[in-house]
């Protein structure tokens, strides 16, 4: 099985291609005869020692090193030199130190935080896009490969305007003026025809506003959010059906002790949470132990799906995250295709999950992300969810992978 058939390893702003290395690591482990008998310790060791984590400050420095065509060896360039490059560019482009005009942080502290941060908020990438005069492709690289979030969200008027400005080399002040203009204009403004159906058709400011207003009128900006809600609801129903069958045919215990019915209509979010997190230990008070106590915490964060979060999604009080969809998909495929050949199960999972993610305006599966790499490894085992649970349990019971 060649993982390169499923993931695009061709795109990189630097010769150091993170996706290619992540795919190679997956190929190396799963290509061994011992993989089918790999235990939790083996998988844990792989995640910690082989899965590539793209650190923001490292990626930023590599980007500056390449853009500035520095001649000295990469490891000899100091943070002060990178700070000078950033400062000079921000002064030249007249970019503020923050999107928040009321910020009181000194510039030296802002620089220090960027040059030492493991990750940053999405808006920091957008700010650097203006300050470093990035083309939209480079901003996309930071969003997707470093933050592991979706690319420009063209369902969001603000991000569409930012993309347009990066594409045309406009300053932050120009972007701010365009956003103010859009917010102050009525959506009934007449920008005439023809309609602009894709951002790739946008060449002028008039075409930009034609696109924004048309999508506002058609409610396109909310479509991805609604598609994500629909996808989550459908996946959750499938999960409940599977859990109902597990209660009838396995050793799983329904946490709702007073409920003798086990059909999916009576499977509560508490039951879903208990099954999905069955590898996570509890405290004496019944709550799950903190994620930070896991050996894998530096690599896998915010991957739990809690009953509180699911409840808020059902009430449309919070949005659906990529991990929500990916984890439910993983659980469902682990059982629905438990008798299939691992390679066939893997292929079907990747294709189906990517279709859902794209429909929701989200980034496709990204093997550089340690959590997603972990799930992909499990899918190639004989019992994917059992292995997932064993690894999670092992990670809380160890202080070292050795």
PDB file of N, CA and C in Angstrom, residues 101-195:
ATOM      1  N   UNK A 101      -6.768  47.658  17.667  1.00  0.00           N
ATOM      2  CA  UNK A 101      -6.137  48.984  17.746  1.00  0.00           C
ATOM      3  C   UNK A 101      -5.825  49.419  19.176  1.00  0.00           C
ATOM      4  N   UNK A 102      -6.394  48.744  20.149  1.00  0.00           N
ATOM      5  CA  UNK A 102      -6.181  49.119  21.549  1.00  0.00           C
ATOM      6  C   UNK A 102      -5.084  48.318  22.235  1.00  0.00           C
ATOM      7  N   UNK A 103      -4.358  47.513  21.479  1.00  0.00           N
ATOM      8  CA  UNK A 103      -3.308  46.695  22.089  1.00  0.00           C
ATOM      9  C   UNK A 103      -2.227  47.564  22.716  1.00  0.00           C
ATOM     10  N   UNK A 104      -1.714  47.115  23.857  1.00  0.00           N
ATOM     11  CA  UNK A 104      -0.686  47.884  24.562  1.00  0.00           C
ATOM     12  C   UNK A 104       0.628  47.106  24.635  1.00  0.00           C
ATOM     13  N   UNK A 105       0.696  45.960  24.006  1.00  0.00           N
ATOM     14  CA  UNK A 105       1.925  45.160  24.040  1.00  0.00           C
ATOM     15  C   UNK A 105       3.037  45.853  23.268  1.00  0.00           C
ATOM     16  N   UNK A 106       4.215  45.835  23.865  1.00  0.00           N
ATOM     17  CA  UNK A 106       5.377  46.408  23.188  1.00  0.00           C
ATOM     18  C   UNK A 106       5.752  45.539  21.994  1.00  0.00           C
ATOM     19  N   UNK A 107       6.321  46.195  20.972  1.00  0.00           N
ATOM     20  CA  UNK A 107       6.697  45.477  19.756  1.00  0.00           C
ATOM     21  C   UNK A 107       7.723  44.389  20.045  1.00  0.00           C
ATOM     22  N   UNK A 108       8.638  44.642  20.948  1.00  0.00           N
ATOM     23  CA  UNK A 108       9.663  43.647  21.264  1.00  0.00           C
ATOM     24  C   UNK A 108       9.040  42.375  21.838  1.00  0.00           C
ATOM     25  N   UNK A 109       7.989  42.545  22.624  1.00  0.00           N
ATOM     26  CA  UNK A 109       7.314  41.376  23.195  1.00  0.00           C
ATOM     27  C   UNK A 109       6.517  40.626  22.136  1.00  0.00           C
ATOM     28  N   UNK A 110       5.923  41.377  21.216  1.00  0.00           N
ATOM     29  CA  UNK A 110       5.194  40.741  20.118  1.00  0.00           C
ATOM     30  C   UNK A 110       6.150  39.894  19.287  1.00  0.00           C
ATOM     31  N   UNK A 111       7.293  40.463  18.936  1.00  0.00           N
ATOM     32  CA  UNK A 111       8.294  39.733  18.155  1.00  0.00           C
ATOM     33  C   UNK A 111       8.767  38.486  18.886  1.00  0.00           C
ATOM     34  N   UNK A 112       9.076  38.641  20.166  1.00  0.00           N
ATOM     35  CA  UNK A 112       9.566  37.520  20.956  1.00  0.00           C
ATOM     36  C   UNK A 112       8.541  36.392  21.013  1.00  0.00           C
ATOM     37  N   UNK A 113       7.281  36.744  21.149  1.00  0.00           N
ATOM     38  CA  UNK A 113       6.243  35.713  21.217  1.00  0.00           C
ATOM     39  C   UNK A 113       6.129  34.968  19.900  1.00  0.00           C
ATOM     40  N   UNK A 114       6.214  35.678  18.774  1.00  0.00           N
ATOM     41  CA  UNK A 114       6.127  35.012  17.477  1.00  0.00           C
ATOM     42  C   UNK A 114       7.321  34.093  17.236  1.00  0.00           C
ATOM     43  N   UNK A 115       8.508  34.535  17.622  1.00  0.00           N
ATOM     44  CA  UNK A 115       9.716  33.774  17.332  1.00  0.00           C
ATOM     45  C   UNK A 115       9.941  32.624  18.308  1.00  0.00           C
ATOM     46  N   UNK A 116       9.044  32.474  19.279  1.00  0.00           N
ATOM     47  CA  UNK A 116       9.175  31.372  20.240  1.00  0.00           C
ATOM     48  C   UNK A 116       7.894  30.557  20.402  1.00  0.00           C
ATOM     49  N   UNK A 117       6.842  30.945  19.689  1.00  0.00           N
ATOM     50  CA  UNK A 117       5.542  30.290  19.861  1.00  0.00           C
ATOM     51  C   UNK A 117       5.471  28.963  19.114  1.00  0.00           C
ATOM     52  N   UNK A 118       4.879  27.971  19.763  1.00  0.00           N
ATOM     53  CA  UNK A 118       4.656  26.685  19.099  1.00  0.00           C
ATOM     54  C   UNK A 118       3.447  26.755  18.173  1.00  0.00           C
ATOM     55  N   UNK A 119       2.482  27.565  18.539  1.00  0.00           N
ATOM     56  CA  UNK A 119       1.329  27.800  17.686  1.00  0.00           C
ATOM     57  C   UNK A 119       0.794  29.195  17.974  1.00  0.00           C
ATOM     58  N   UNK A 120      -0.030  29.710  17.080  1.00  0.00           N
ATOM     59  CA  UNK A 120      -0.570  31.075  17.220  1.00  0.00           C
ATOM     60  C   UNK A 120      -2.019  31.072  16.759  1.00  0.00           C
ATOM     61  N   UNK A 121      -2.779  32.112  17.123  1.00  0.00           N
ATOM     62  CA  UNK A 121      -4.150  32.221  16.624  1.00  0.00           C
ATOM     63  C   UNK A 121      -4.175  32.438  15.112  1.00  0.00           C
ATOM     64  N   UNK A 122      -5.300  32.118  14.522  1.00  0.00           N
ATOM     65  CA  UNK A 122      -5.469  32.276  13.075  1.00  0.00           C
ATOM     66  C   UNK A 122      -5.232  33.718  12.631  1.00  0.00           C
ATOM     67  N   UNK A 123      -5.677  34.689  13.436  1.00  0.00           N
ATOM     68  CA  UNK A 123      -5.512  36.092  13.061  1.00  0.00           C
ATOM     69  C   UNK A 123      -4.051  36.517  12.997  1.00  0.00           C
ATOM     70  N   UNK A 124      -3.189  35.851  13.766  1.00  0.00           N
ATOM     71  CA  UNK A 124      -1.760  36.183  13.705  1.00  0.00           C
ATOM     72  C   UNK A 124      -1.207  35.879  12.322  1.00  0.00           C
ATOM     73  N   UNK A 125      -1.653  34.781  11.726  1.00  0.00           N
ATOM     74  CA  UNK A 125      -1.223  34.445  10.369  1.00  0.00           C
ATOM     75  C   UNK A 125      -1.695  35.522   9.396  1.00  0.00           C
ATOM     76  N   UNK A 126      -2.932  35.962   9.544  1.00  0.00           N
ATOM     77  CA  UNK A 126      -3.445  37.001   8.646  1.00  0.00           C
ATOM     78  C   UNK A 126      -2.664  38.303   8.817  1.00  0.00           C
ATOM     79  N   UNK A 127      -2.305  38.639  10.056  1.00  0.00           N
ATOM     80  CA  UNK A 127      -1.526  39.856  10.299  1.00  0.00           C
ATOM     81  C   UNK A 127      -0.140  39.743   9.664  1.00  0.00           C
ATOM     82  N   UNK A 128       0.512  38.597   9.841  1.00  0.00           N
ATOM     83  CA  UNK A 128       1.821  38.379   9.228  1.00  0.00           C
ATOM     84  C   UNK A 128       1.726  38.414   7.704  1.00  0.00           C
ATOM     85  N   UNK A 129       0.570  38.003   7.185  1.00  0.00           N
ATOM     86  CA  UNK A 129       0.385  38.053   5.737  1.00  0.00           C
ATOM     87  C   UNK A 129       0.541  39.455   5.194  1.00  0.00           C
ATOM     88  N   UNK A 130       0.010  40.438   5.922  1.00  0.00           N
ATOM     89  CA  UNK A 130       0.172  41.834   5.504  1.00  0.00           C
ATOM     90  C   UNK A 130       1.565  42.348   5.838  1.00  0.00           C
ATOM     91  N   UNK A 131       2.027  42.055   7.056  1.00  0.00           N
ATOM     92  CA  UNK A 131       3.319  42.579   7.486  1.00  0.00           C
ATOM     93  C   UNK A 131       4.481  42.082   6.662  1.00  0.00           C
ATOM     94  N   UNK A 132       4.402  40.818   6.201  1.00  0.00           N
ATOM     95  CA  UNK A 132       5.489  40.232   5.410  1.00  0.00           C
ATOM     96  C   UNK A 132       5.173  40.222   3.921  1.00  0.00           C
ATOM     97  N   UNK A 133       4.047  40.861   3.569  1.00  0.00           N
ATOM     98  CA  UNK A 133       3.631  40.967   2.169  1.00  0.00           C
ATOM     99  C   UNK A 133       3.594  39.587   1.500  1.00  0.00           C
ATOM    100  N   UNK A 134       2.866  38.682   2.136  1.00  0.00           N
ATOM    101  CA  UNK A 134       2.752  37.322   1.611  1.00  0.00           C
ATOM    102  C   UNK A 134       1.728  37.254   0.474  1.00  0.00           C
ATOM    103  N   UNK A 135       1.999  36.453  -0.548  1.00  0.00           N
ATOM    104  CA  UNK A 135       0.947  36.134  -1.510  1.00  0.00           C
ATOM    105  C   UNK A 135      -0.048  35.175  -0.848  1.00  0.00           C
ATOM    106  N   UNK A 136      -1.253  35.033  -1.373  1.00  0.00           N
ATOM    107  CA  UNK A 136      -2.257  34.190  -0.716  1.00  0.00           C
ATOM    108  C   UNK A 136      -1.820  32.742  -0.555  1.00  0.00           C
ATOM    109  N   UNK A 137      -1.013  32.236  -1.475  1.00  0.00           N
ATOM    110  CA  UNK A 137      -0.546  30.853  -1.365  1.00  0.00           C
ATOM    111  C   UNK A 137       0.291  30.620  -0.128  1.00  0.00           C
ATOM    112  N   UNK A 138       1.113  31.604   0.235  1.00  0.00           N
ATOM    113  CA  UNK A 138       1.963  31.465   1.425  1.00  0.00           C
ATOM    114  C   UNK A 138       1.125  31.547   2.704  1.00  0.00           C
ATOM    115  N   UNK A 139       0.117  32.426   2.709  1.00  0.00           N
ATOM    116  CA  UNK A 139      -0.778  32.492   3.865  1.00  0.00           C
ATOM    117  C   UNK A 139      -1.488  31.148   4.035  1.00  0.00           C
ATOM    118  N   UNK A 140      -1.908  30.554   2.917  1.00  0.00           N
ATOM    119  CA  UNK A 140      -2.568  29.253   2.958  1.00  0.00           C
ATOM    120  C   UNK A 140      -1.669  28.194   3.572  1.00  0.00           C
ATOM    121  N   UNK A 141      -0.392  28.228   3.211  1.00  0.00           N
ATOM    122  CA  UNK A 141       0.559  27.250   3.747  1.00  0.00           C
ATOM    123  C   UNK A 141       0.619  27.335   5.272  1.00  0.00           C
ATOM    124  N   UNK A 142       0.666  28.535   5.790  1.00  0.00           N
ATOM    125  CA  UNK A 142       0.717  28.705   7.244  1.00  0.00           C
ATOM    126  C   UNK A 142      -0.570  28.207   7.901  1.00  0.00           C
ATOM    127  N   UNK A 143      -1.706  28.510   7.291  1.00  0.00           N
ATOM    128  CA  UNK A 143      -2.986  28.088   7.865  1.00  0.00           C
ATOM    129  C   UNK A 143      -3.115  26.572   7.881  1.00  0.00           C
ATOM    130  N   UNK A 144      -2.789  25.961   6.756  1.00  0.00           N
ATOM    131  CA  UNK A 144      -3.043  24.535   6.586  1.00  0.00           C
ATOM    132  C   UNK A 144      -1.952  23.667   7.207  1.00  0.00           C
ATOM    133  N   UNK A 145      -0.711  23.978   6.908  1.00  0.00           N
ATOM    134  CA  UNK A 145       0.373  23.097   7.317  1.00  0.00           C
ATOM    135  C   UNK A 145       0.854  23.347   8.745  1.00  0.00           C
ATOM    136  N   UNK A 146       0.751  24.574   9.198  1.00  0.00           N
ATOM    137  CA  UNK A 146       1.254  24.893  10.537  1.00  0.00           C
ATOM    138  C   UNK A 146       0.134  24.851  11.577  1.00  0.00           C
ATOM    139  N   UNK A 147      -0.944  25.601  11.330  1.00  0.00           N
ATOM    140  CA  UNK A 147      -2.039  25.614  12.289  1.00  0.00           C
ATOM    141  C   UNK A 147      -2.936  24.394  12.159  1.00  0.00           C
ATOM    142  N   UNK A 148      -2.816  23.699  11.005  1.00  0.00           N
ATOM    143  CA  UNK A 148      -3.638  22.507  10.744  1.00  0.00           C
ATOM    144  C   UNK A 148      -5.134  22.847  10.770  1.00  0.00           C
ATOM    145  N   UNK A 149      -5.458  24.026  10.250  1.00  0.00           N
ATOM    146  CA  UNK A 149      -6.851  24.439  10.132  1.00  0.00           C
ATOM    147  C   UNK A 149      -7.200  24.548   8.663  1.00  0.00           C
ATOM    148  N   UNK A 150      -8.443  24.919   8.386  1.00  0.00           N
ATOM    149  CA  UNK A 150      -8.865  25.031   7.000  1.00  0.00           C
ATOM    150  C   UNK A 150      -8.200  26.222   6.329  1.00  0.00           C
ATOM    151  N   UNK A 151      -8.176  26.184   5.015  1.00  0.00           N
ATOM    152  CA  UNK A 151      -7.631  27.255   4.194  1.00  0.00           C
ATOM    153  C   UNK A 151      -8.566  28.469   4.296  1.00  0.00           C
ATOM    154  N   UNK A 152      -8.337  29.473   3.469  1.00  0.00           N
ATOM    155  CA  UNK A 152      -9.227  30.631   3.446  1.00  0.00           C
ATOM    156  C   UNK A 152     -10.674  30.159   3.380  1.00  0.00           C
ATOM    157  N   UNK A 153     -11.490  30.721   4.225  1.00  0.00           N
ATOM    158  CA  UNK A 153     -12.903  30.376   4.250  1.00  0.00           C
ATOM    159  C   UNK A 153     -13.670  31.399   3.408  1.00  0.00           C
ATOM    160  N   UNK A 154     -13.969  31.030   2.180  1.00  0.00           N
ATOM    161  CA  UNK A 154     -14.647  31.967   1.289  1.00  0.00           C
ATOM    162  C   UNK A 154     -16.135  32.058   1.586  1.00  0.00           C
ATOM    163  N   UNK A 155     -16.563  31.386   2.643  1.00  0.00           N
ATOM    164  CA  UNK A 155     -17.914  31.592   3.154  1.00  0.00           C
ATOM    165  C   UNK A 155     -17.933  32.712   4.183  1.00  0.00           C
ATOM    166  N   UNK A 156     -16.761  33.257   4.478  1.00  0.00           N
ATOM    167  CA  UNK A 156     -16.620  34.348   5.438  1.00  0.00           C
ATOM    168  C   UNK A 156     -16.231  35.612   4.670  1.00  0.00           C
ATOM    169  N   UNK A 157     -17.062  36.658   4.692  1.00  0.00           N
ATOM    170  CA  UNK A 157     -16.745  37.885   3.947  1.00  0.00           C
ATOM    171  C   UNK A 157     -15.384  38.469   4.314  1.00  0.00           C
ATOM    172  N   UNK A 158     -15.046  38.442   5.615  1.00  0.00           N
ATOM    173  CA  UNK A 158     -13.782  39.023   6.056  1.00  0.00           C
ATOM    174  C   UNK A 158     -12.600  38.299   5.427  1.00  0.00           C
ATOM    175  N   UNK A 159     -12.609  36.957   5.462  1.00  0.00           N
ATOM    176  CA  UNK A 159     -11.477  36.209   4.917  1.00  0.00           C
ATOM    177  C   UNK A 159     -11.420  36.316   3.397  1.00  0.00           C
ATOM    178  N   UNK A 160     -12.573  36.488   2.762  1.00  0.00           N
ATOM    179  CA  UNK A 160     -12.580  36.700   1.315  1.00  0.00           C
ATOM    180  C   UNK A 160     -11.908  38.024   0.967  1.00  0.00           C
ATOM    181  N   UNK A 161     -12.201  39.063   1.755  1.00  0.00           N
ATOM    182  CA  UNK A 161     -11.579  40.367   1.533  1.00  0.00           C
ATOM    183  C   UNK A 161     -10.069  40.294   1.788  1.00  0.00           C
ATOM    184  N   UNK A 162      -9.670  39.604   2.853  1.00  0.00           N
ATOM    185  CA  UNK A 162      -8.240  39.463   3.134  1.00  0.00           C
ATOM    186  C   UNK A 162      -7.531  38.767   1.970  1.00  0.00           C
ATOM    187  N   UNK A 163      -8.125  37.688   1.474  1.00  0.00           N
ATOM    188  CA  UNK A 163      -7.534  36.953   0.352  1.00  0.00           C
ATOM    189  C   UNK A 163      -7.362  37.866  -0.863  1.00  0.00           C
ATOM    190  N   UNK A 164      -8.387  38.661  -1.154  1.00  0.00           N
ATOM    191  CA  UNK A 164      -8.338  39.581  -2.293  1.00  0.00           C
ATOM    192  C   UNK A 164      -7.181  40.567  -2.137  1.00  0.00           C
ATOM    193  N   UNK A 165      -6.983  41.050  -0.926  1.00  0.00           N
ATOM    194  CA  UNK A 165      -5.902  42.013  -0.674  1.00  0.00           C
ATOM    195  C   UNK A 165      -4.529  41.363  -0.783  1.00  0.00           C
ATOM    196  N   UNK A 166      -4.366  40.147  -0.271  1.00  0.00           N
ATOM    197  CA  UNK A 166      -3.084  39.446  -0.431  1.00  0.00           C
ATOM    198  C   UNK A 166      -2.793  39.223  -1.915  1.00  0.00           C
ATOM    199  N   UNK A 167      -3.820  38.835  -2.641  1.00  0.00           N
ATOM    200  CA  UNK A 167      -3.662  38.538  -4.061  1.00  0.00           C
ATOM    201  C   UNK A 167      -3.184  39.756  -4.844  1.00  0.00           C
ATOM    202  N   UNK A 168      -3.647  40.927  -4.429  1.00  0.00           N
ATOM    203  CA  UNK A 168      -3.318  42.150  -5.165  1.00  0.00           C
ATOM    204  C   UNK A 168      -2.219  42.977  -4.500  1.00  0.00           C
ATOM    205  N   UNK A 169      -1.651  42.473  -3.426  1.00  0.00           N
ATOM    206  CA  UNK A 169      -0.561  43.179  -2.764  1.00  0.00           C
ATOM    207  C   UNK A 169      -1.008  44.416  -2.019  1.00  0.00           C
ATOM    208  N   UNK A 170      -2.276  44.456  -1.605  1.00  0.00           N
ATOM    209  CA  UNK A 170      -2.790  45.619  -0.892  1.00  0.00           C
ATOM    210  C   UNK A 170      -2.389  45.574   0.580  1.00  0.00           C
ATOM    211  N   UNK A 171      -2.407  46.748   1.209  1.00  0.00           N
ATOM    212  CA  UNK A 171      -2.021  46.870   2.612  1.00  0.00           C
ATOM    213  C   UNK A 171      -3.180  46.521   3.537  1.00  0.00           C
ATOM    214  N   UNK A 172      -2.854  46.431   4.838  1.00  0.00           N
ATOM    215  CA  UNK A 172      -3.898  46.170   5.829  1.00  0.00           C
ATOM    216  C   UNK A 172      -4.902  47.309   5.878  1.00  0.00           C
ATOM    217  N   UNK A 173      -4.419  48.545   5.726  1.00  0.00           N
ATOM    218  CA  UNK A 173      -5.338  49.688   5.770  1.00  0.00           C
ATOM    219  C   UNK A 173      -6.356  49.608   4.634  1.00  0.00           C
ATOM    220  N   UNK A 174      -5.931  49.123   3.468  1.00  0.00           N
ATOM    221  CA  UNK A 174      -6.854  48.940   2.345  1.00  0.00           C
ATOM    222  C   UNK A 174      -7.876  47.855   2.688  1.00  0.00           C
ATOM    223  N   UNK A 175      -7.411  46.749   3.283  1.00  0.00           N
ATOM    224  CA  UNK A 175      -8.325  45.670   3.675  1.00  0.00           C
ATOM    225  C   UNK A 175      -9.341  46.167   4.689  1.00  0.00           C
ATOM    226  N   UNK A 176      -8.870  46.951   5.639  1.00  0.00           N
ATOM    227  CA  UNK A 176      -9.761  47.488   6.668  1.00  0.00           C
ATOM    228  C   UNK A 176     -10.817  48.401   6.038  1.00  0.00           C
ATOM    229  N   UNK A 177     -10.407  49.182   5.055  1.00  0.00           N
ATOM    230  CA  UNK A 177     -11.344  50.077   4.373  1.00  0.00           C
ATOM    231  C   UNK A 177     -12.398  49.275   3.605  1.00  0.00           C
ATOM    232  N   UNK A 178     -11.979  48.184   2.963  1.00  0.00           N
ATOM    233  CA  UNK A 178     -12.924  47.347   2.218  1.00  0.00           C
ATOM    234  C   UNK A 178     -13.919  46.666   3.150  1.00  0.00           C
ATOM    235  N   UNK A 179     -13.436  46.219   4.317  1.00  0.00           N
ATOM    236  CA  UNK A 179     -14.335  45.570   5.272  1.00  0.00           C
ATOM    237  C   UNK A 179     -15.350  46.561   5.828  1.00  0.00           C
ATOM    238  N   UNK A 180     -14.900  47.783   6.091  1.00  0.00           N
ATOM    239  CA  UNK A 180     -15.811  48.820   6.578  1.00  0.00           C
ATOM    240  C   UNK A 180     -16.853  49.152   5.521  1.00  0.00           C
ATOM    241  N   UNK A 181     -16.415  49.229   4.284  1.00  0.00           N
ATOM    242  CA  UNK A 181     -17.342  49.524   3.183  1.00  0.00           C
ATOM    243  C   UNK A 181     -18.401  48.428   3.073  1.00  0.00           C
ATOM    244  N   UNK A 182     -17.987  47.175   3.156  1.00  0.00           N
ATOM    245  CA  UNK A 182     -18.934  46.059   3.047  1.00  0.00           C
ATOM    246  C   UNK A 182     -19.936  46.065   4.204  1.00  0.00           C
ATOM    247  N   UNK A 183     -19.434  46.333   5.414  1.00  0.00           N
ATOM    248  CA  UNK A 183     -20.314  46.336   6.583  1.00  0.00           C
ATOM    249  C   UNK A 183     -21.338  47.467   6.536  1.00  0.00           C
ATOM    250  N   UNK A 184     -20.945  48.591   5.926  1.00  0.00           N
ATOM    251  CA  UNK A 184     -21.832  49.757   5.916  1.00  0.00           C
ATOM    252  C   UNK A 184     -22.815  49.771   4.753  1.00  0.00           C
ATOM    253  N   UNK A 185     -22.509  49.011   3.713  1.00  0.00           N
ATOM    254  CA  UNK A 185     -23.401  48.982   2.561  1.00  0.00           C
ATOM    255  C   UNK A 185     -24.554  48.029   2.820  1.00  0.00           C
ATOM    256  N   UNK A 186     -25.697  48.313   2.234  1.00  0.00           N
ATOM    257  CA  UNK A 186     -26.826  47.382   2.312  1.00  0.00           C
ATOM    258  C   UNK A 186     -26.578  46.254   1.320  1.00  0.00           C
ATOM    259  N   UNK A 187     -27.044  45.065   1.674  1.00  0.00           N
ATOM    260  CA  UNK A 187     -26.838  43.912   0.805  1.00  0.00           C
ATOM    261  C   UNK A 187     -27.711  43.972  -0.439  1.00  0.00           C
ATOM    262  N   UNK A 188     -28.569  45.000  -0.482  1.00  0.00           N
ATOM    263  CA  UNK A 188     -29.390  45.157  -1.679  1.00  0.00           C
ATOM    264  C   UNK A 188     -28.704  46.042  -2.716  1.00  0.00           C
ATOM    265  N   UNK A 189     -27.481  46.486  -2.431  1.00  0.00           N
ATOM    266  CA  UNK A 189     -26.771  47.341  -3.379  1.00  0.00           C
ATOM    267  C   UNK A 189     -26.697  46.661  -4.744  1.00  0.00           C
ATOM    268  N   UNK A 190     -26.870  47.433  -5.784  1.00  0.00           N
ATOM    269  CA  UNK A 190     -26.919  46.868  -7.124  1.00  0.00           C
ATOM    270  C   UNK A 190     -25.524  46.925  -7.751  1.00  0.00           C
ATOM    271  N   UNK A 191     -24.923  45.722  -7.878  1.00  0.00           N
ATOM    272  CA  UNK A 191     -23.634  45.653  -8.552  1.00  0.00           C
ATOM    273  C   UNK A 191     -23.769  45.012  -9.926  1.00  0.00           C
ATOM    274  N   UNK A 192     -25.018  44.795 -10.323  1.00  0.00           N
ATOM    275  CA  UNK A 192     -25.257  44.335 -11.679  1.00  0.00           C
ATOM    276  C   UNK A 192     -24.829  42.905 -11.942  1.00  0.00           C
ATOM    277  N   UNK A 193     -24.807  42.557 -13.209  1.00  0.00           N
ATOM    278  CA  UNK A 193     -24.436  41.227 -13.650  1.00  0.00           C
ATOM    279  C   UNK A 193     -23.207  41.352 -14.551  1.00  0.00           C
ATOM    280  N   UNK A 194     -22.533  40.267 -14.878  1.00  0.00           N
ATOM    281  CA  UNK A 194     -22.869  38.888 -14.530  1.00  0.00           C
ATOM    282  C   UNK A 194     -22.484  38.563 -13.088  1.00  0.00           C
ATOM    283  N   UNK A 195     -23.108  37.515 -12.537  1.00  0.00           N
ATOM    284  CA  UNK A 195     -22.781  37.084 -11.195  1.00  0.00           C
ATOM    285  C   UNK A 195     -21.362  36.530 -11.163  1.00  0.00           C
TER     286      UNK A 195
END
